[in-house]
PDB file of C-alpha atoms in Angstrom:
ATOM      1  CA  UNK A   1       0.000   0.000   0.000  1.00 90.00           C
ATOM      2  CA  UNK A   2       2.903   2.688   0.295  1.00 89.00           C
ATOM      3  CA  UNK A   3       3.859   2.197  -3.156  1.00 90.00           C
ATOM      4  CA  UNK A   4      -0.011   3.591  -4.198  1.00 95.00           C
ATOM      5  CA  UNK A   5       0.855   6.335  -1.062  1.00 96.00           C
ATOM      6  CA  UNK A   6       3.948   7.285  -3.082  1.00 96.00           C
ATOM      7  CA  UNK A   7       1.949   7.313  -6.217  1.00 97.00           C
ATOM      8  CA  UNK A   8      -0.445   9.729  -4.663  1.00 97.00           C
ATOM      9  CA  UNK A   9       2.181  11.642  -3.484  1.00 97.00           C
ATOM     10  CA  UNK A  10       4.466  12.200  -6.690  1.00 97.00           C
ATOM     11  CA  UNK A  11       0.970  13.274  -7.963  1.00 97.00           C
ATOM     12  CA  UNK A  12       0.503  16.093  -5.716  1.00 96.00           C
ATOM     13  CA  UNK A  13       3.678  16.664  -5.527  1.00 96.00           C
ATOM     14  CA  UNK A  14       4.138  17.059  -9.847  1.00 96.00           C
ATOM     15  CA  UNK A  15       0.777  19.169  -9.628  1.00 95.00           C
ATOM     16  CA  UNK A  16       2.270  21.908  -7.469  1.00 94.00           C
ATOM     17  CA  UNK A  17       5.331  22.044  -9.716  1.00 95.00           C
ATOM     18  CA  UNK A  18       3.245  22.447 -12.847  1.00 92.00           C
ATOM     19  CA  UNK A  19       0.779  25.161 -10.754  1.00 90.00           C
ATOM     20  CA  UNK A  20       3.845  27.368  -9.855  1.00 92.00           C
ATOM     21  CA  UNK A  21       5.473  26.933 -13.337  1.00 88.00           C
ATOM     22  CA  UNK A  22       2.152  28.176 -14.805  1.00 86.00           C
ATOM     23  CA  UNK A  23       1.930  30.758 -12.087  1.00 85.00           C
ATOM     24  CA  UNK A  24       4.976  32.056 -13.037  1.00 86.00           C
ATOM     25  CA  UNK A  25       4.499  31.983 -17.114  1.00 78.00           C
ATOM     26  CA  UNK A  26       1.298  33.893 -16.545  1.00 75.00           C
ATOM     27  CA  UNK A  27       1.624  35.901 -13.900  1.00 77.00           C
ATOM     28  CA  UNK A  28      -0.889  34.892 -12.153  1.00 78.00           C
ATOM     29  CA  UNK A  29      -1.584  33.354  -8.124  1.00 77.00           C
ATOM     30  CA  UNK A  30      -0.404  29.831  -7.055  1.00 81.00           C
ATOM     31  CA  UNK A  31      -2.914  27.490  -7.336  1.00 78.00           C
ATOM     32  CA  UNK A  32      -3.607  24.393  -8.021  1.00 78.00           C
ATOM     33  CA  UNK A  33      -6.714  25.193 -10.291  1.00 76.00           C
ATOM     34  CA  UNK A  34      -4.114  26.432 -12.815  1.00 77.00           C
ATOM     35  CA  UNK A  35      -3.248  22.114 -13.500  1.00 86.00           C
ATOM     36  CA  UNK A  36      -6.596  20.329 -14.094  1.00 86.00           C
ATOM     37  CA  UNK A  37      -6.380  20.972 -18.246  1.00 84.00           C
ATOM     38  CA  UNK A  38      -2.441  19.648 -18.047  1.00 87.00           C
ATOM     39  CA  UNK A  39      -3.168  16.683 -15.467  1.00 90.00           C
ATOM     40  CA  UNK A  40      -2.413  14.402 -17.922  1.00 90.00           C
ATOM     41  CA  UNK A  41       0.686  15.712 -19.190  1.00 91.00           C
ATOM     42  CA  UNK A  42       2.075  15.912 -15.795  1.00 95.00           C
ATOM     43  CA  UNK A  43       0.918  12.652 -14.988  1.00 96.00           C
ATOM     44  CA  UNK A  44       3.246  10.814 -17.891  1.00 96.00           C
ATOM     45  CA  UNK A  45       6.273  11.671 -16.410  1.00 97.00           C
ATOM     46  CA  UNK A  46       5.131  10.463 -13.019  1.00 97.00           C
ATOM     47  CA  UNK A  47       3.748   7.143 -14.715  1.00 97.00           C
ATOM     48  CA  UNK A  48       7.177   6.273 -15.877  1.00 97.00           C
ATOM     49  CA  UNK A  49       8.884   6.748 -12.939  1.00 97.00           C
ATOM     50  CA  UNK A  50       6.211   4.777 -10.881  1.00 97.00           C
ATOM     51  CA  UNK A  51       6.585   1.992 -13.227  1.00 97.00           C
ATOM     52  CA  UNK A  52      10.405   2.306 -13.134  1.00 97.00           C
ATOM     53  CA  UNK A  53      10.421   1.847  -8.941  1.00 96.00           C
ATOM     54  CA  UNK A  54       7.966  -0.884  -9.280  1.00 96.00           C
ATOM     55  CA  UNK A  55      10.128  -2.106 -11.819  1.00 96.00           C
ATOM     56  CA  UNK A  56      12.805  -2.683  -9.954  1.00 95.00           C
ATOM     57  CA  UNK A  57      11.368  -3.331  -6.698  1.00 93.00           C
ATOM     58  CA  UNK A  58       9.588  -6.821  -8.542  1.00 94.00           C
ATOM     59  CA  UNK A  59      12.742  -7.785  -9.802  1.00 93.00           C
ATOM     60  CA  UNK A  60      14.708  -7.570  -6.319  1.00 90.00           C
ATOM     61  CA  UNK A  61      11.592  -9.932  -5.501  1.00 87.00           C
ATOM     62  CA  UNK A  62      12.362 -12.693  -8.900  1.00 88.00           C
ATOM     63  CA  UNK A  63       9.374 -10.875 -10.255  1.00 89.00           C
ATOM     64  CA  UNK A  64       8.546  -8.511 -13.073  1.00 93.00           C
ATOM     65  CA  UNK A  65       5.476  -6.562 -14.263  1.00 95.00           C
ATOM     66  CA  UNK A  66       4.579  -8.467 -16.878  1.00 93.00           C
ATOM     67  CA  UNK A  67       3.927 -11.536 -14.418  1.00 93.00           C
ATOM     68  CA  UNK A  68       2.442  -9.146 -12.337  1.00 94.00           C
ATOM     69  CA  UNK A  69       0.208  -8.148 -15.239  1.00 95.00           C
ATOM     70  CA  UNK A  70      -0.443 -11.387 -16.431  1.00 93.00           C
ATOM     71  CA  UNK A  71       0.659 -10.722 -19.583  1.00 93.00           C
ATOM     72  CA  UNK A  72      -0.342 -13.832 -22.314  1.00 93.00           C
ATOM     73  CA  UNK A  73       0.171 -13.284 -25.997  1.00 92.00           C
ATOM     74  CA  UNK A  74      -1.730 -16.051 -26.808  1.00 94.00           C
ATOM     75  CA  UNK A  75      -4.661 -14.880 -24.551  1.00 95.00           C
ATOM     76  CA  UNK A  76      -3.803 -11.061 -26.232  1.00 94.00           C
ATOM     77  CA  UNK A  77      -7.432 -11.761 -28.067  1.00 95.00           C
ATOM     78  CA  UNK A  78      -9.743 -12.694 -25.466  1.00 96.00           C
ATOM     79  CA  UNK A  79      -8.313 -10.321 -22.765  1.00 97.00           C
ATOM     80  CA  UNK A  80      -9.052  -7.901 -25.420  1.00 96.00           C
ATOM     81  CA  UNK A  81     -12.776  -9.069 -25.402  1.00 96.00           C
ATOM     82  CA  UNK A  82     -13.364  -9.546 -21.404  1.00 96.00           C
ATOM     83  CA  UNK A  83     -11.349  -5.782 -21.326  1.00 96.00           C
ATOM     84  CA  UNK A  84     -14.584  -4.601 -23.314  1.00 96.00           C
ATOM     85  CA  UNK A  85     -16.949  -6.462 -21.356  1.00 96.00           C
ATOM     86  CA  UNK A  86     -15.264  -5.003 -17.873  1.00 97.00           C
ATOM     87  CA  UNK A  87     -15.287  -1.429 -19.303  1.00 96.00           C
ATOM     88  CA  UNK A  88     -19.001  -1.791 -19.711  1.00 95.00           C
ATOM     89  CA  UNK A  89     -19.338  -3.241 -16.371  1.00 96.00           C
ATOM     90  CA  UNK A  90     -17.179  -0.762 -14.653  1.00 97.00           C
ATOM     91  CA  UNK A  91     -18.615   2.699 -16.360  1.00 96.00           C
ATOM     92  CA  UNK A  92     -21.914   1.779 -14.862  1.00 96.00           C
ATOM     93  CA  UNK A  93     -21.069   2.213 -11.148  1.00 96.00           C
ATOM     94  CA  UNK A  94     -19.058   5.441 -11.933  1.00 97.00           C
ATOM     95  CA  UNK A  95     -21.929   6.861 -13.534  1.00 96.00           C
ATOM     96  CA  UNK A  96     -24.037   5.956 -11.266  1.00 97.00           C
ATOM     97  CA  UNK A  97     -21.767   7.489  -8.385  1.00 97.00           C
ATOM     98  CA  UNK A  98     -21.385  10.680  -9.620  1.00 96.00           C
ATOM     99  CA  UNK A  99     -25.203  11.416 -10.605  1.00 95.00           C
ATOM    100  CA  UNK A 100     -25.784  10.387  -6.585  1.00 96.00           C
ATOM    101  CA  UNK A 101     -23.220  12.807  -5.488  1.00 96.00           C
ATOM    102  CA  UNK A 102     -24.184  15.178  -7.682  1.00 96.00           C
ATOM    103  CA  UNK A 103     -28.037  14.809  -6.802  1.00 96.00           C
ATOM    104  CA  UNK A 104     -26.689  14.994  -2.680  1.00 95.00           C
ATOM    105  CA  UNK A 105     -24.636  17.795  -3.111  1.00 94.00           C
ATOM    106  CA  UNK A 106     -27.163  20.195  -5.441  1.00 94.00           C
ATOM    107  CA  UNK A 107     -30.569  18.334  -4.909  1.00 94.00           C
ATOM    108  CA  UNK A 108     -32.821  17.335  -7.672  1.00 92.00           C
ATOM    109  CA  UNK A 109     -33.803  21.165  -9.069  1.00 89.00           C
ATOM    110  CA  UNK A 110     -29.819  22.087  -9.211  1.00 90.00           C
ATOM    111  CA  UNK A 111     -28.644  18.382 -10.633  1.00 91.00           C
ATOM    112  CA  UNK A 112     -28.194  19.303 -13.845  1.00 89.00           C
ATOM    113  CA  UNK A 113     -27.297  23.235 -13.919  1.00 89.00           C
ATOM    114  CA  UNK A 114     -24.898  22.351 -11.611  1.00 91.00           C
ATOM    115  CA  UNK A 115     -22.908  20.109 -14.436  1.00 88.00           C
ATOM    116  CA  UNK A 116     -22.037  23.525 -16.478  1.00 81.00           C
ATOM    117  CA  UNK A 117     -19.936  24.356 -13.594  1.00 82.00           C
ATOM    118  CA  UNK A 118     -18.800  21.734 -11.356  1.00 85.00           C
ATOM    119  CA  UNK A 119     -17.028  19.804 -14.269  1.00 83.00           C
ATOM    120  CA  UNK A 120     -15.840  23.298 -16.445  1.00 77.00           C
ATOM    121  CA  UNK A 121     -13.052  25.600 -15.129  1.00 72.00           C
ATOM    122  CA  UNK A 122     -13.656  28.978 -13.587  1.00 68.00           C
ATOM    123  CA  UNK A 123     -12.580  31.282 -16.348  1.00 67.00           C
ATOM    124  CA  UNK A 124     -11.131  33.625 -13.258  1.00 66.00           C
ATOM    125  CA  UNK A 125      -8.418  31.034 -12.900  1.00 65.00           C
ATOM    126  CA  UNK A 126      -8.412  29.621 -16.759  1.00 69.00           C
ATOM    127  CA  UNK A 127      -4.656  30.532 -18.725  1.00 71.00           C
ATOM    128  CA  UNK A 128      -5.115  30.459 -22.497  1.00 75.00           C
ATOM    129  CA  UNK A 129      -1.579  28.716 -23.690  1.00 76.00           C
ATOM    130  CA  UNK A 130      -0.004  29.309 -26.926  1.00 78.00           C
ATOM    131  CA  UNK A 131      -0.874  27.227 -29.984  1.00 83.00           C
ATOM    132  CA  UNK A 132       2.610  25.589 -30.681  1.00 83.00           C
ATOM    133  CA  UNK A 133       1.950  24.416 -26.636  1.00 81.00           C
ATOM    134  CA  UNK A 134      -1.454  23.036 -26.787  1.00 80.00           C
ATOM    135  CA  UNK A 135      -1.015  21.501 -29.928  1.00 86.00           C
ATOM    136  CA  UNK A 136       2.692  19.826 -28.901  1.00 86.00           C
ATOM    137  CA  UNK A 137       0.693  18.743 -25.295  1.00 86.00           C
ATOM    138  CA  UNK A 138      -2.375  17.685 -27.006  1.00 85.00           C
ATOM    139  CA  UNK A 139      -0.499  14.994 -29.641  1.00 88.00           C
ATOM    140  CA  UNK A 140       2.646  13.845 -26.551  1.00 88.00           C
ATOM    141  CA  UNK A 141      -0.802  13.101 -24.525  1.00 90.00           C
ATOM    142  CA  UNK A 142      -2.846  11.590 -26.892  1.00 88.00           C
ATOM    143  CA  UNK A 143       0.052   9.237 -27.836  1.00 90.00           C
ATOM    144  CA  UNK A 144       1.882   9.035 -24.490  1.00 94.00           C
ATOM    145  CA  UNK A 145      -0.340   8.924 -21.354  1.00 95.00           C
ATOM    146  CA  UNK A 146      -2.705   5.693 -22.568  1.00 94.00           C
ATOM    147  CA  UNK A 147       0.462   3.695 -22.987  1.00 95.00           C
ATOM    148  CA  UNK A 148       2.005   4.808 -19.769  1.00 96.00           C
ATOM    149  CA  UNK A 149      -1.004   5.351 -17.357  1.00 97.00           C
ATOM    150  CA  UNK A 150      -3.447   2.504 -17.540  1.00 97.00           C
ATOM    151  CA  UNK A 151      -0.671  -0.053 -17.060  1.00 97.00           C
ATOM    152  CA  UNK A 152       0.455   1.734 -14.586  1.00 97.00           C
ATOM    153  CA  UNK A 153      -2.575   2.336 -12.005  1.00 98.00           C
ATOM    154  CA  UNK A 154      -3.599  -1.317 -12.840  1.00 98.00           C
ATOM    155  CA  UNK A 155      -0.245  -2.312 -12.089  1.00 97.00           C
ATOM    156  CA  UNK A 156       0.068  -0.309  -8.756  1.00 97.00           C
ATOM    157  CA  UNK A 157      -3.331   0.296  -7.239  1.00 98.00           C
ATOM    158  CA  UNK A 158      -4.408  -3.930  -7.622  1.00 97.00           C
ATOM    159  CA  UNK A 159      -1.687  -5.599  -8.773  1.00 95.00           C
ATOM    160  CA  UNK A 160       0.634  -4.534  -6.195  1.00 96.00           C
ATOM    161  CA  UNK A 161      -1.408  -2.782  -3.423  1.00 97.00           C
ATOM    162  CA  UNK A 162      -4.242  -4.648  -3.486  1.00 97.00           C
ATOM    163  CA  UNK A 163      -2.205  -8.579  -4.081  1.00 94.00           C
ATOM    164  CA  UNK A 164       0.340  -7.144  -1.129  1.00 94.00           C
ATOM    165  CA  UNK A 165      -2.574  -6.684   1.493  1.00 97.00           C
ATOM    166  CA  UNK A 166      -3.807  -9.868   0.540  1.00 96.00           C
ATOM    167  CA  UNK A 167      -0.500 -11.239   1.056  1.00 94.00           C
ATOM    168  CA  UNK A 168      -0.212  -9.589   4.514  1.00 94.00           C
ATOM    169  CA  UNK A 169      -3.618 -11.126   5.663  1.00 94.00           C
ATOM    170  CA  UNK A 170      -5.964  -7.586   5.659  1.00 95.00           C
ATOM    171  CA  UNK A 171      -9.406  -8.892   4.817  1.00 97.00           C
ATOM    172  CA  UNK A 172     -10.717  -8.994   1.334  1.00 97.00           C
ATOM    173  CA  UNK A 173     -12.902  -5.857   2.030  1.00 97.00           C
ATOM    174  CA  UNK A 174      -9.798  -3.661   2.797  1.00 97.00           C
ATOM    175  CA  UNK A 175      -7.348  -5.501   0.404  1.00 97.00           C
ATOM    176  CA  UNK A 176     -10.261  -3.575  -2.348  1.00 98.00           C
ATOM    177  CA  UNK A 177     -11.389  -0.312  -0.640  1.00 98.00           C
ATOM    178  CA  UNK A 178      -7.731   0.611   0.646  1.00 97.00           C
ATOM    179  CA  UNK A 179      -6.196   1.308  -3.170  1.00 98.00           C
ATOM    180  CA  UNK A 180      -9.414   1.894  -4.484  1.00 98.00           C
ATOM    181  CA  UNK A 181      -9.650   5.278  -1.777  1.00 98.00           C
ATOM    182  CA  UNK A 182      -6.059   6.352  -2.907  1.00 97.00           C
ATOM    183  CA  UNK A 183      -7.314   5.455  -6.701  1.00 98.00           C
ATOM    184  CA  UNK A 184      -9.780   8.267  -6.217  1.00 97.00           C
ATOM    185  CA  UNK A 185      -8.006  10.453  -4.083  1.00 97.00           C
ATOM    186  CA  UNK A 186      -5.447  11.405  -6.900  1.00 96.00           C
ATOM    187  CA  UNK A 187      -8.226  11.602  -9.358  1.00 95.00           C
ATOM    188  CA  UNK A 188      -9.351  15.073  -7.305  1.00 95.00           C
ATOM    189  CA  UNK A 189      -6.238  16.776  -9.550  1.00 94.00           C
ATOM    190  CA  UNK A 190      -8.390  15.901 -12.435  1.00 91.00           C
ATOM    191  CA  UNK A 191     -11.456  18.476 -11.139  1.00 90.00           C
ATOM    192  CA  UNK A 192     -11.397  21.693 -11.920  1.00 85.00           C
ATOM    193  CA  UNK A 193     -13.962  22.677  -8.914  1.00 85.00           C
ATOM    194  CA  UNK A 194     -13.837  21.978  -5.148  1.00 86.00           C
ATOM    195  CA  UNK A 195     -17.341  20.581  -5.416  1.00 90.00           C
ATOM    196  CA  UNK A 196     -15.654  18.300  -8.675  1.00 91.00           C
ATOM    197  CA  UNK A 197     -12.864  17.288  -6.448  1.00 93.00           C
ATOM    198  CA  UNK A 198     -15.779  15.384  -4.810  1.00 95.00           C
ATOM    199  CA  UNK A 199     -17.173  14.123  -7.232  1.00 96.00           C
ATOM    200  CA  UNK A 200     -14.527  12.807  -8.827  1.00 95.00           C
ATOM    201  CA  UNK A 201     -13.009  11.265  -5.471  1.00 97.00           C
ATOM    202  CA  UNK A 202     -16.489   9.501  -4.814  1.00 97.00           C
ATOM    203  CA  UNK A 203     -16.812   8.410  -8.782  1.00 97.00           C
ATOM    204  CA  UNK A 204     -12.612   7.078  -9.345  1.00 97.00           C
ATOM    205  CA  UNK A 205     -13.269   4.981  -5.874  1.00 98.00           C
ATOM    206  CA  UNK A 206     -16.044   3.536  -7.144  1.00 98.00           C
ATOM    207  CA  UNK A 207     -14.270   2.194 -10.071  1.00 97.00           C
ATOM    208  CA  UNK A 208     -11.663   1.117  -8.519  1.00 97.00           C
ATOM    209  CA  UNK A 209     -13.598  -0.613  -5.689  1.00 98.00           C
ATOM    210  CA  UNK A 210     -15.236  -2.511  -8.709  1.00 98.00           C
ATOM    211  CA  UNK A 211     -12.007  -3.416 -10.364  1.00 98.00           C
ATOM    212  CA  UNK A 212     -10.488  -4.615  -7.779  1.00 98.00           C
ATOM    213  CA  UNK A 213     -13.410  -6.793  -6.953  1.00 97.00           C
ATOM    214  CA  UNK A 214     -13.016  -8.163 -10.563  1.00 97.00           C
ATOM    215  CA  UNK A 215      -9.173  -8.642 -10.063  1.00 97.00           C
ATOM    216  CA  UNK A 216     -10.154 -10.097  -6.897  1.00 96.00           C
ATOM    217  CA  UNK A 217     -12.913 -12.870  -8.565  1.00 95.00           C
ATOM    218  CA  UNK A 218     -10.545 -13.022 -11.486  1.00 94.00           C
ATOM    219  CA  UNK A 219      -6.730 -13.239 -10.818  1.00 92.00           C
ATOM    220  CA  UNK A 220      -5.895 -11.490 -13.894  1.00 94.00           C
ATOM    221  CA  UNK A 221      -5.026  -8.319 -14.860  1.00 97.00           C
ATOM    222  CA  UNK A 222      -4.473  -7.951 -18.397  1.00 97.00           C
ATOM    223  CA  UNK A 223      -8.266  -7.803 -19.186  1.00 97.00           C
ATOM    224  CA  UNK A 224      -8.413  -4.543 -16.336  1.00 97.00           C
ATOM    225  CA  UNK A 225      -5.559  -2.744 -18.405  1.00 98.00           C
ATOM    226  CA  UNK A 226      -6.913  -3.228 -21.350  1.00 97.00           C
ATOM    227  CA  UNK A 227     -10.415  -1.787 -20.005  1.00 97.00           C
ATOM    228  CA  UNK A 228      -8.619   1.145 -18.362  1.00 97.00           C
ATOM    229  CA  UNK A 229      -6.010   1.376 -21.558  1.00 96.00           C
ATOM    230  CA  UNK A 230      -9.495   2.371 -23.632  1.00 95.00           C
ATOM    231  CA  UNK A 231     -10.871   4.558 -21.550  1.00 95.00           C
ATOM    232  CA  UNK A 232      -7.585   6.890 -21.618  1.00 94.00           C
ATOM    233  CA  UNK A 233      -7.158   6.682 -24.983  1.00 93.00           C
ATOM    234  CA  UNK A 234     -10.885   8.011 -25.372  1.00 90.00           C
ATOM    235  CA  UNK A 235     -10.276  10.327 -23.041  1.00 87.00           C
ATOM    236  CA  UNK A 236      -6.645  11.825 -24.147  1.00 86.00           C
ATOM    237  CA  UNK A 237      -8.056  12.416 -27.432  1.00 80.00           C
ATOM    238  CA  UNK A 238     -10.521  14.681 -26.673  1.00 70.00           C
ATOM    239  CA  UNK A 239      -7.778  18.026 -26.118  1.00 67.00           C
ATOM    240  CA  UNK A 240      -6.961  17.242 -29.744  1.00 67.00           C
ATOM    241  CA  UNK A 241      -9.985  16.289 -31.376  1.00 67.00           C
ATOM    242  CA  UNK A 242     -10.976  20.414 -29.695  1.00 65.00           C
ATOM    243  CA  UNK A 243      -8.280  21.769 -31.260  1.00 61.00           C
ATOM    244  CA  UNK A 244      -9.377  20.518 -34.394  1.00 60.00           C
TER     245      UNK A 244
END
């Protein structure tokens, strides 16, 4: 579990380096609702070193992260498959968790104005970059952060966390929730809205609660990667498919 603690950490940690470097390009105050539109460019960086330390702490162990990820050519096909089928499954707790929080924290007759603002960045902390910039950080991500980040939480939030309180004899129940809480606590960089962070923290620990349960009724997880390997690609494409 302190390797997802460090994970969190470096998170926070490359957030408030990108908020003061923006800060200081801008001219603008210190905060860290400067970083939610270049979350995923900082993240890459702190992917590969994550996967680096685990890296090397598996093979001090005779391991190695494709044994940790279960990684089967030959099964390359159907893990594709079961990936699609567990993307389904997990999108429909997350949704579901984020229209509850949303409906507890705004009640039924604000619900839905409140999405133009909980999930869109105040425009009294928004900095306009320069083309060559967003168009350079809109291509590295949509090429770079699938490939690093989905293996990466996978690998760190179950496969390692979650298998190493198993290991240590926590129950089942805390073996899950544990990495799923820090799974959603570093998803609150992603929000560009205190009320966001919230909502993000309650939706990301809902997916992960439900992927680990699947990693837990499983044992494998290639088919989780590939799921969560998707998702980011969908996702990292949308800054460019704006610009264009």
């Amino acid at each position: 579990m302190g390797f997802a603690l460090l994970r969190v950490a470096l998170l926070f940690g490359a957030a408030a380096v990108t908020a003061a470097l923006v800060s200081l390009a801008a001219g603008v105050g210190f905060s860290l609702a400067l970083t939610p539109q270049l979350s995923a460019l900082y993240f890459i960086p702190v992917n590969v070193l994550c996967l680096w330390l685990l890296r090397r702490t598996l093979h001090e162990r005779g391991g190695g992260l494709r044994r940790l990820a279960d990684y089967d050519r030959a099964r390359l096909g159907r893990d594709v498959l079961r990936g699609l089928l567990w993307l389904v499954v997990l999108f429909v707790p997350f949704i579901i968790a984020i229209n509850l929080t949303m409906l507890v924290l705004f009640g039924p007759a604000g619900m839905l104005a409140a999405y133009e603002t909980v999930f869109a960045p105040d425009p009294a902390v928004s900095v306009a970059f320069a083309p060559w910039f967003a168009w350079t950080s809109a291509i590295l991500v949509a090429l770079v952060f699938p490939l690093t980040n989905a293996p990466t939480e996978e690998l760190v939030y179950r496969g390692h966390a979650q298998a190493g309180l198993l290991r240590a004899g926590r129950p089942a129940a805390v073996a899950v929730l544990l990495p799923a809480a820090a799974f959603g606590l570093q998803h609150v960089l992603l929000a560009p809205s205190a009320a966001g962070m919230l909502v993000y923290a309650v939706g990301f620990f809902s997916w992960g609660a439900v992927a680990g349960l699947i990693y837990l009724r499983s044992g494998r997880l290639m088919p989780l990667i590939l799921a969560h390997l998707i998702t980011n690609a969908l996702t990292s494409l949308a800054p460019l498919a704006f610009l264009l």
